[in-house]
Amino acid sequence: MNCEVCHLKELEVEQFEIREVLRCILHTIAFHRALGLVRPKDIDLELFDITYVQCGDAELEKKIEEKIDQFIGWVEKHPNKKSQICLSFYEIKNKQPTWFSNKIERSYWEQWYINLNVAHSKPHSSKSHHTKLHVDPGESALEERNVRRAALEASLREVLFQIIKFVNEKKDHIPPVPNLEGVTFPCEITIPSSSDSSFGMDMFKRMLQTGHPTMLS
């Protein structure tokens, strides 16, 4: 089966912005891959003037929050690193057990790569108290943060439009609706490994060797 891949625009975020940004992106993708009847719920972001839609499914929300928590934990251990989160949709295909595996085969048909560059925000108090500045450093820092926040909001909007454009243009690869419980097609969220910061190789090895990243279904 053909697997369509979408690499979303890289976003520069500070650590405290990760949760809202990932909620917005992951729920937006999940909503566009919803099955049957959902109870759409409009969510207003607190940090940005953006509203997105959730499927209104408590289990889906719980799984997304768990993955976001895991990713934030990874970021704390690997500061100032660029990173990716991958949301993959797949079909479940039964196959005969082999000598090395009796797992159910997953046929991936769509993958979304969310690219984040997490900046380490420096506290304003880190400047030496002996330094003399003509401009109030607090005021200057606030203005700089507002400019950066506005740029991130604009970039996040671009990512949301990128998602909408992709789902409207790429439709031929979507498999038949599965006879499974859940509000979306079967999917999983993969985050960087705690033991290996090389995300791409880590995910490739997981898919080859185990096919068993944590499921979100």
Short mmCIF file of C-alpha atoms in Angstrom, two decimals:
data_model
loop_
_atom_site.label_atom_id
_atom_site.label_comp_id
_atom_site.label_asym_id
_atom_site.label_seq_id
_atom_site.Cartn_x
_atom_site.Cartn_y
_atom_site.Cartn_z
CA MET A 1 0.00 0.00 0.00
CA ASN A 2 1.17 3.50 -0.78
CA CYS A 3 2.09 5.47 2.35
CA GLU A 4 1.66 9.22 2.04
CA VAL A 5 4.04 11.27 4.18
CA CYS A 6 3.60 14.88 5.27
CA HIS A 7 6.49 16.79 6.83
CA LEU A 8 4.99 19.75 8.65
CA LYS A 9 6.81 23.06 8.84
CA GLU A 10 9.32 23.26 11.69
CA LEU A 11 8.15 25.34 14.63
CA GLU A 12 10.44 27.12 17.08
CA VAL A 13 8.89 26.79 20.52
CA GLU A 14 9.84 27.26 24.13
CA GLN A 15 9.25 24.39 26.50
CA PHE A 16 6.14 25.90 28.12
CA GLU A 17 4.52 26.18 24.66
CA ILE A 18 5.00 22.53 23.65
CA ARG A 19 1.78 21.19 25.18
CA GLU A 20 -0.56 23.66 23.50
CA VAL A 21 1.20 23.42 20.14
CA LEU A 22 1.14 19.62 20.08
CA ARG A 23 -2.46 19.43 21.28
CA CYS A 24 -3.48 21.73 18.46
CA ILE A 25 -1.62 19.82 15.73
CA LEU A 26 -2.33 16.25 16.88
CA HIS A 27 -6.04 16.84 17.49
CA THR A 28 -6.40 18.66 14.17
CA ILE A 29 -4.91 15.71 12.28
CA ALA A 30 -6.99 13.20 14.27
CA PHE A 31 -10.17 15.16 13.58
CA HIS A 32 -9.53 15.05 9.83
CA ARG A 33 -9.11 11.28 10.06
CA ALA A 34 -12.20 10.74 12.22
CA LEU A 35 -14.55 7.84 11.55
CA GLY A 36 -18.33 8.08 11.56
CA LEU A 37 -20.05 10.27 14.10
CA VAL A 38 -17.93 12.38 16.42
CA ARG A 39 -18.85 15.11 18.86
CA PRO A 40 -16.67 17.97 17.63
CA LYS A 41 -15.47 20.32 20.34
CA ASP A 42 -13.99 23.74 19.66
CA ILE A 43 -10.90 24.49 21.77
CA ASP A 44 -9.41 27.96 22.18
CA LEU A 45 -5.66 28.01 22.78
CA GLU A 46 -4.61 30.00 25.83
CA LEU A 47 -1.27 31.17 24.44
CA PHE A 48 -2.39 31.95 20.88
CA ASP A 49 -5.41 33.46 19.15
CA ILE A 50 -6.22 30.13 17.48
CA THR A 51 -9.19 27.78 17.76
CA TYR A 52 -8.99 24.12 16.75
CA VAL A 53 -11.38 21.16 16.84
CA GLN A 54 -11.16 17.96 18.90
CA CYS A 55 -13.14 14.79 18.24
CA GLY A 56 -14.67 14.92 21.70
CA ASP A 57 -13.38 11.46 22.65
CA ALA A 58 -12.00 11.10 26.19
CA GLU A 59 -9.82 8.09 25.35
CA LEU A 60 -8.19 9.86 22.40
CA GLU A 61 -7.55 12.96 24.52
CA LYS A 62 -5.98 10.80 27.25
CA LYS A 63 -3.64 9.03 24.85
CA ILE A 64 -2.53 12.31 23.25
CA GLU A 65 -1.84 13.83 26.68
CA GLU A 66 0.22 10.78 27.67
CA LYS A 67 2.38 11.11 24.56
CA ILE A 68 2.81 14.84 25.08
CA ASP A 69 3.93 14.19 28.67
CA GLN A 70 6.45 11.62 27.41
CA PHE A 71 7.77 14.03 24.79
CA ILE A 72 8.16 16.87 27.31
CA GLY A 73 10.09 14.45 29.53
CA TRP A 74 12.38 13.67 26.57
CA VAL A 75 12.91 17.39 25.89
CA GLU A 76 13.95 17.97 29.52
CA LYS A 77 16.65 15.31 29.13
CA HIS A 78 17.76 16.55 25.68
CA PRO A 79 17.67 20.37 25.85
CA ASN A 80 18.24 22.49 22.74
CA LYS A 81 17.70 19.60 20.33
CA LYS A 82 15.51 19.57 17.27
CA SER A 83 13.01 16.78 17.44
CA GLN A 84 10.19 15.05 15.61
CA ILE A 85 6.95 13.44 16.62
CA CYS A 86 5.35 11.08 14.12
CA LEU A 87 1.61 10.37 13.96
CA SER A 88 1.07 7.26 11.81
CA PHE A 89 -2.16 5.77 10.53
CA TYR A 90 -2.22 2.13 9.58
CA GLU A 91 -4.35 -0.87 8.65
CA ILE A 92 -4.22 -4.01 10.74
CA LYS A 93 -3.42 -7.06 8.65
CA ASN A 94 -3.35 -10.57 10.07
CA LYS A 95 -0.37 -12.67 9.09
CA GLN A 96 0.93 -16.08 9.98
CA PRO A 97 3.29 -16.09 12.98
CA THR A 98 6.93 -16.46 12.05
CA TRP A 99 9.85 -17.82 14.04
CA PHE A 100 10.76 -14.34 15.27
CA SER A 101 7.37 -12.71 15.70
CA ASN A 102 3.71 -13.45 16.27
CA LYS A 103 2.62 -9.82 16.17
CA ILE A 104 -0.15 -8.46 13.99
CA GLU A 105 1.17 -6.77 10.87
CA ARG A 106 0.54 -3.06 10.45
CA SER A 107 0.38 -1.56 6.99
CA TYR A 108 1.13 2.16 7.27
CA TRP A 109 -0.80 4.37 4.86
CA GLU A 110 -0.18 7.88 6.21
CA GLN A 111 2.48 9.49 8.39
CA TRP A 112 2.69 13.03 9.76
CA TYR A 113 6.02 14.37 10.97
CA ILE A 114 5.74 17.24 13.46
CA ASN A 115 9.05 19.11 13.63
CA LEU A 116 9.90 21.14 16.71
CA ASN A 117 12.95 23.18 17.57
CA VAL A 118 12.71 23.68 21.33
CA ALA A 119 14.53 26.82 22.45
CA HIS A 120 15.88 27.07 25.95
CA SER A 121 14.37 30.22 27.45
CA LYS A 122 16.90 32.12 29.55
CA PRO A 123 15.64 33.83 32.70
CA HIS A 124 16.00 37.60 32.63
CA SER A 125 17.77 37.51 36.00
CA SER A 126 20.75 35.75 34.40
CA LYS A 127 22.25 39.11 33.42
CA SER A 128 24.87 40.43 35.79
CA HIS A 129 23.46 43.03 38.20
CA HIS A 130 26.56 45.13 37.51
CA THR A 131 25.58 45.56 33.84
CA LYS A 132 24.37 49.07 32.99
CA LEU A 133 21.79 49.27 30.23
CA HIS A 134 20.05 52.31 28.79
CA VAL A 135 17.02 50.19 27.93
CA ASP A 136 15.05 48.42 30.65
CA PRO A 137 16.07 44.77 30.08
CA GLY A 138 12.68 43.56 31.30
CA GLU A 139 10.81 45.74 28.84
CA SER A 140 13.16 44.80 25.99
CA ALA A 141 12.79 41.09 26.78
CA LEU A 142 8.99 41.41 26.89
CA GLU A 143 8.91 43.07 23.49
CA GLU A 144 11.21 40.41 22.06
CA ARG A 145 9.00 37.64 23.49
CA ASN A 146 5.86 39.24 22.02
CA VAL A 147 7.49 39.38 18.58
CA ARG A 148 8.58 35.76 18.85
CA ARG A 149 5.13 34.67 20.06
CA ALA A 150 3.46 36.41 17.13
CA ALA A 151 5.84 34.68 14.73
CA LEU A 152 5.09 31.28 16.29
CA GLU A 153 1.34 31.91 16.09
CA ALA A 154 1.67 32.74 12.39
CA SER A 155 3.76 29.59 11.81
CA LEU A 156 1.25 27.43 13.71
CA ARG A 157 -1.51 28.79 11.48
CA GLU A 158 0.62 27.82 8.46
CA VAL A 159 0.92 24.27 9.82
CA LEU A 160 -2.86 24.02 10.27
CA PHE A 161 -3.40 25.19 6.69
CA GLN A 162 -0.74 22.69 5.57
CA ILE A 163 -2.73 19.90 7.27
CA ILE A 164 -6.00 20.99 5.65
CA LYS A 165 -4.36 21.29 2.22
CA PHE A 166 -2.85 17.80 2.55
CA VAL A 167 -6.08 16.08 3.60
CA ASN A 168 -8.00 17.80 0.80
CA GLU A 169 -5.48 16.84 -1.90
CA LYS A 170 -4.40 13.38 -0.74
CA LYS A 171 -7.36 11.01 -0.65
CA ASP A 172 -6.64 8.03 -2.91
CA HIS A 173 -4.46 6.29 -0.32
CA ILE A 174 -7.12 6.17 2.44
CA PRO A 175 -8.16 2.55 3.10
CA PRO A 176 -11.73 1.33 3.58
CA VAL A 177 -13.26 2.24 6.91
CA PRO A 178 -12.26 -0.52 9.36
CA ASN A 179 -14.79 -2.38 11.44
CA LEU A 180 -13.11 -1.35 14.68
CA GLU A 181 -13.98 0.63 17.74
CA GLY A 182 -12.56 4.12 18.06
CA VAL A 183 -13.21 7.56 16.65
CA THR A 184 -10.28 7.61 14.21
CA PHE A 185 -8.47 5.21 11.92
CA PRO A 186 -6.00 3.08 13.93
CA CYS A 187 -2.97 5.22 14.64
CA GLU A 188 0.11 5.54 16.83
CA ILE A 189 2.25 8.41 18.02
CA THR A 190 6.01 7.88 18.10
CA ILE A 191 8.35 10.19 20.02
CA PRO A 192 12.17 10.21 20.16
CA SER A 193 13.67 7.36 22.18
CA SER A 194 15.14 8.19 25.57
CA SER A 195 18.17 6.06 24.74
CA ASP A 196 18.69 7.25 21.19
CA SER A 197 18.20 10.86 20.14
CA SER A 198 18.29 9.86 16.49
CA PHE A 199 14.53 9.78 15.96
CA GLY A 200 14.44 8.64 12.39
CA MET A 201 16.62 5.58 12.93
CA ASP A 202 14.84 4.77 16.17
CA MET A 203 11.46 4.72 14.52
CA PHE A 204 12.77 2.74 11.54
CA LYS A 205 14.22 0.11 13.87
CA ARG A 206 10.99 -0.10 15.82
CA MET A 207 8.94 -0.63 12.68
CA LEU A 208 11.33 -3.29 11.37
CA GLN A 209 12.05 -5.17 14.55
CA THR A 210 8.88 -4.93 16.62
CA GLY A 211 6.21 -2.92 14.83
CA HIS A 212 5.18 -2.04 18.35
CA PRO A 213 5.37 1.65 19.26
CA THR A 214 2.65 2.57 21.72
CA MET A 215 -0.70 2.46 19.96
CA LEU A 216 -3.22 5.24 19.95
CA SER A 217 -6.41 3.47 19.07
#
